[in-house]
CSV table of C-alpha atoms in Angstrom, one decimal:
chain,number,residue,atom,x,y,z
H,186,UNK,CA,15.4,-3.0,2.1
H,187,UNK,CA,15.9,-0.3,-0.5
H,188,UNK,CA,16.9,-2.7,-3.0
H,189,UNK,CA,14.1,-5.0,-3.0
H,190,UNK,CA,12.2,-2.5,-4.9
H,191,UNK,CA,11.3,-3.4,-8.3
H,192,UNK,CA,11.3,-0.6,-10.5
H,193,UNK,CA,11.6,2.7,-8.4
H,194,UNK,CA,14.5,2.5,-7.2
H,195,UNK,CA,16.3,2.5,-10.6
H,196,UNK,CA,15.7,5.9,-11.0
H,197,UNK,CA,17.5,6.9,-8.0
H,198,UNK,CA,21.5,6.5,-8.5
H,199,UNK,CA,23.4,8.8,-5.9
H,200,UNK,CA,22.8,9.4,-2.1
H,201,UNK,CA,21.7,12.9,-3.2
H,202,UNK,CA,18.8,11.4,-4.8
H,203,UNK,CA,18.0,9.5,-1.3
H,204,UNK,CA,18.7,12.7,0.9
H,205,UNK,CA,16.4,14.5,-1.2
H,206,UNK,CA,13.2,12.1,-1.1
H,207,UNK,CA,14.2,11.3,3.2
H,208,UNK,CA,13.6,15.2,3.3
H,209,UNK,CA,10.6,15.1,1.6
H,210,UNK,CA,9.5,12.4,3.6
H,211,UNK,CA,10.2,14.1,7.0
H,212,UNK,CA,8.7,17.2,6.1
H,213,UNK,CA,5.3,15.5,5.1
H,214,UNK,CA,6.2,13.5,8.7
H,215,UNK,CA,6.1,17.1,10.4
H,216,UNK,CA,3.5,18.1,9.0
H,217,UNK,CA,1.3,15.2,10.1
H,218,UNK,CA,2.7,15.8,13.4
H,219,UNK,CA,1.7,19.1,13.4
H,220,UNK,CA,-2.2,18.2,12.6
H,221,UNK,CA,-2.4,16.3,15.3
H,222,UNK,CA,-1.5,12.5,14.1
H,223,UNK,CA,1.3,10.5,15.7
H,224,UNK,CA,3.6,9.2,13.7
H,225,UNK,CA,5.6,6.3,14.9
H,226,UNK,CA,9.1,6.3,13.0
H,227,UNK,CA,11.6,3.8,12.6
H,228,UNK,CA,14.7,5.0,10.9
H,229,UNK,CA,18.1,3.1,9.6
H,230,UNK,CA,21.0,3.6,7.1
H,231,UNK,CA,20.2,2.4,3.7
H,232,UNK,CA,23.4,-0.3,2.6
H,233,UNK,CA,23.3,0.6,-0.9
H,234,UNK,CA,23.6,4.4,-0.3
H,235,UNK,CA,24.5,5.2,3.4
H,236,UNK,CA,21.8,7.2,3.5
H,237,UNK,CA,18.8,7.6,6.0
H,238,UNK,CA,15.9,5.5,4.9
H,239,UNK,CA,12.4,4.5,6.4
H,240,UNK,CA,11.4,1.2,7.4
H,241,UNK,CA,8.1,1.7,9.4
H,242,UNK,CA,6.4,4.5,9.7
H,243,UNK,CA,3.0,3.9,11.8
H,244,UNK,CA,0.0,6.4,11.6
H,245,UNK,CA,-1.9,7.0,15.0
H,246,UNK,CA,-5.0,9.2,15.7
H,247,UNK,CA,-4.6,10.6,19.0
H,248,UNK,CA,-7.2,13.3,20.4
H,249,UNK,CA,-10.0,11.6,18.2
H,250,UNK,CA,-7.9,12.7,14.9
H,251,UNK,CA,-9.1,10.0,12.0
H,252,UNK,CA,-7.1,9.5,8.8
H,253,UNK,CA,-9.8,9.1,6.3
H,254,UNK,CA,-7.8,10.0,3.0
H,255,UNK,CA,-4.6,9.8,1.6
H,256,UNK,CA,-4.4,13.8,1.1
H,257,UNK,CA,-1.3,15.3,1.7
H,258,UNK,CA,0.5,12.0,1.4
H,259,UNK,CA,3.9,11.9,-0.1
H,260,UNK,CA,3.8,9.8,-3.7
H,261,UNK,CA,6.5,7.6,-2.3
H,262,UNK,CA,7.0,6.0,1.1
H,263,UNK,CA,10.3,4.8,1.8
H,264,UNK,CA,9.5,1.7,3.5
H,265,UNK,CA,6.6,0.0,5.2
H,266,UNK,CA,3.4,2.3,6.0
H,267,UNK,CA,0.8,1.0,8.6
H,268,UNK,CA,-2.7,2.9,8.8
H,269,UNK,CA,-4.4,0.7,10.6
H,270,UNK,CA,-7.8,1.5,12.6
H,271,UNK,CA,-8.8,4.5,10.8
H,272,UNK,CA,-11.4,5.4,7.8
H,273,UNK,CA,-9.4,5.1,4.7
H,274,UNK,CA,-12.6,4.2,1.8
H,275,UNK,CA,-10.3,5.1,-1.2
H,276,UNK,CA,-7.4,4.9,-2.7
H,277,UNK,CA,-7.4,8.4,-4.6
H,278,UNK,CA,-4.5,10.6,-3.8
H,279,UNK,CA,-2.7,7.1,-2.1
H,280,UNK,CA,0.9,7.1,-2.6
H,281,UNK,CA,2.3,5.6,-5.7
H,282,UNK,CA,5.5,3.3,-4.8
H,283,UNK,CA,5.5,2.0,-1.3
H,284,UNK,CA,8.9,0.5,-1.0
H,285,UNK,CA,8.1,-1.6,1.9
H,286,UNK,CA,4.1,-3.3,2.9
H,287,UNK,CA,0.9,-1.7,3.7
H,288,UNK,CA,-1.3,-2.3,6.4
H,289,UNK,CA,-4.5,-1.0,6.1
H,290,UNK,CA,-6.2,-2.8,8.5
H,291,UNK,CA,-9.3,-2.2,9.9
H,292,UNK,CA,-10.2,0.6,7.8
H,293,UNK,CA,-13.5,1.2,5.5
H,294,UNK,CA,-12.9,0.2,2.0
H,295,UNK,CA,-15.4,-1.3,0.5
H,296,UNK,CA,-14.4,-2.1,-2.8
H,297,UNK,CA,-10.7,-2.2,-4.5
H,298,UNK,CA,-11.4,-0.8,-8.0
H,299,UNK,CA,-8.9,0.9,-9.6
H,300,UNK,CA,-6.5,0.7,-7.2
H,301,UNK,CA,-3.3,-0.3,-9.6
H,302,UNK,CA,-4.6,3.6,-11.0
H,303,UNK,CA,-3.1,4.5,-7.4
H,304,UNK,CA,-0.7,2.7,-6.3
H,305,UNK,CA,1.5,1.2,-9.1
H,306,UNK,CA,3.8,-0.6,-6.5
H,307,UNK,CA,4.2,-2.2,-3.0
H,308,UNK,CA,7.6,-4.2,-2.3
H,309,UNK,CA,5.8,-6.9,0.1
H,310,UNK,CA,2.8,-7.6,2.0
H,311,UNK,CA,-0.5,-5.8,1.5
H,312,UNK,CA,-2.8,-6.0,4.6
H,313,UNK,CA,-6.8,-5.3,3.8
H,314,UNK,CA,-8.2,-7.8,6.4
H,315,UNK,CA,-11.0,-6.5,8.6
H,316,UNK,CA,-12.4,-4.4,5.6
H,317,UNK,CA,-16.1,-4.7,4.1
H,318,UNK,CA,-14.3,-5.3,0.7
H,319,UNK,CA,-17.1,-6.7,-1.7
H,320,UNK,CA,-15.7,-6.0,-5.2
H,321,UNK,CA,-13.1,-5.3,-8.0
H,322,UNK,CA,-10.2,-6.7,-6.5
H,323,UNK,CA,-8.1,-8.2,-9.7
H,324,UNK,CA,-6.3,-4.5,-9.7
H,325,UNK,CA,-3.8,-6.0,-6.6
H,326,UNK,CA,-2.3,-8.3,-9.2
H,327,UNK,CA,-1.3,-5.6,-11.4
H,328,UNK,CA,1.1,-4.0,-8.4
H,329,UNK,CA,4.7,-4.5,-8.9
H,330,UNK,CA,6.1,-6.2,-6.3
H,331,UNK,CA,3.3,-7.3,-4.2
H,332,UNK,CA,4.4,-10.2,-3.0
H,333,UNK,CA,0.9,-11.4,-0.4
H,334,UNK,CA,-2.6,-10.1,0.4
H,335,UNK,CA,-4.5,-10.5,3.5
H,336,UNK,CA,-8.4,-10.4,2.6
H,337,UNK,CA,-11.0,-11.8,5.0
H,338,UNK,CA,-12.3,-13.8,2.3
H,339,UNK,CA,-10.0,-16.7,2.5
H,340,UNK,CA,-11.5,-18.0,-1.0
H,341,UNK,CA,-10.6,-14.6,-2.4
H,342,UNK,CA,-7.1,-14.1,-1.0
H,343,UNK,CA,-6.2,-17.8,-1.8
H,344,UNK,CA,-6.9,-16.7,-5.7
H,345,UNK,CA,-5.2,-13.8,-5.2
H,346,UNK,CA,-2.5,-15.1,-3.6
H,347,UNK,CA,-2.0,-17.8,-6.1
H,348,UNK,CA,-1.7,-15.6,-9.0
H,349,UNK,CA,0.7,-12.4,-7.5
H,350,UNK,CA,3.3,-11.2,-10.0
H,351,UNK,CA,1.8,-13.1,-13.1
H,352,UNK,CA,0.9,-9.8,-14.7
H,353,UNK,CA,-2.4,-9.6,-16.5
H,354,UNK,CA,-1.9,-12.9,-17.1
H,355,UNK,CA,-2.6,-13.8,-13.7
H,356,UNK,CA,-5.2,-11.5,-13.6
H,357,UNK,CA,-7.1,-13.0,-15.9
H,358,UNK,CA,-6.7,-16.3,-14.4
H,359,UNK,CA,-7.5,-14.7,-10.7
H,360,UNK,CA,-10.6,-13.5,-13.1
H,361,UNK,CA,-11.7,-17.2,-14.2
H,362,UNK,CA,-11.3,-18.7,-10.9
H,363,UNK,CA,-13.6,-16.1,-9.2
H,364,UNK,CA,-16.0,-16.7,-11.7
H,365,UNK,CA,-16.2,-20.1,-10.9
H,366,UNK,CA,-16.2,-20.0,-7.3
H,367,UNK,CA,-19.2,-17.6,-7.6
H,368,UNK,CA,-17.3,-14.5,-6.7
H,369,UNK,CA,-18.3,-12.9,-10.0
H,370,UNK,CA,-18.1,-9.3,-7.9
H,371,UNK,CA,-14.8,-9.5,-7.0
H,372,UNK,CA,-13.7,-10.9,-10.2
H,373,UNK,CA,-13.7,-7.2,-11.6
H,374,UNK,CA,-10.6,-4.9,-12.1
């Protein structure tokens, strides 16, 4: 798992370096805990490093508790995050290396601009499906490692899709085609 990540990972050479961020992650995992929001944790042994690594952690209101921003977040996520059924309308403040996929189902964004500002990489699947997205979303296919999106457009995420990890490149194709299929809203970074 860890070492599908594109670029973050290179920075982190000893299991000290792993320890460390798990840490950090657990505490921001208590913490969340503590405010009320069930976190559903799955844990295992990272091969490269022996070390204690994330590979799902779910976020659950429970008592009527909403995430509706990524405040308080930890910058990286050591695996797959799923925040799914909430009221997430931004990506300010979202973590900036996800080193698995993102679910973000169901949630209220509305429009995707800036979002490689954000979130400068996602090793695998983005999910946006079930949101009232509208606009500006060429900035997915400047995130390392994103390797599929799931849009409700199907025009849209076919483009998208079609284009991941050709850098601006692709973006600027993604840009063309959305042009032309009269998606001149979405064509926007």
């Amino acid at each position: 798992m860890i070492t599908r990540c594109v670029g973050f990972m290179n920075a982190l050479t000893s299991p000290n370096d792993m320890n460390a961020l798990f840490d950090e992650q657990m505490a921001w995992v208590d913490k969340m805990q503590q405010a009320g929001v069930r976190i559903d944790i799955t844990t295992a042994n990272d091969l490269a490093f022996d070390t204690p690594t994330f590979l799902r952690a779910s976020l659950n209101g429970i008592n009527g508790i909403v995430i509706s921003s990524f405040d308080d977040f930890p910058k990286i996520i050591m695996g797959h995050l799923f925040i799914n059924n909430h009221r997430i309308s931004n990506f300010q403040q979202a973590p900036t290396v996800i080193m698995g996929g993102l679910s973000l189902h169901s949630n209220k964004l509305e429009s995707l601009k800036d979002i490689h500002k954000h979130i400068h990489e996602i090793n695998g699947h983005l999910n946006l499906a079930n949101n009232p997205i509208r606009s500006h979303v060429l900035g997915l296919l400047l995130i390392k490692g994103l390797t599929q999106v799931q849009l409700d457009n199907i025009h849209v995420r076919a483009i998208l899709n079609r284009h991941l990890g050709k850098g601006r490149a692709g973006m600027l194709m993604a840009q063309e085609e959305l042009i032309e299929a009269g998606l001149e809203e979405f064509a926007q970074l």
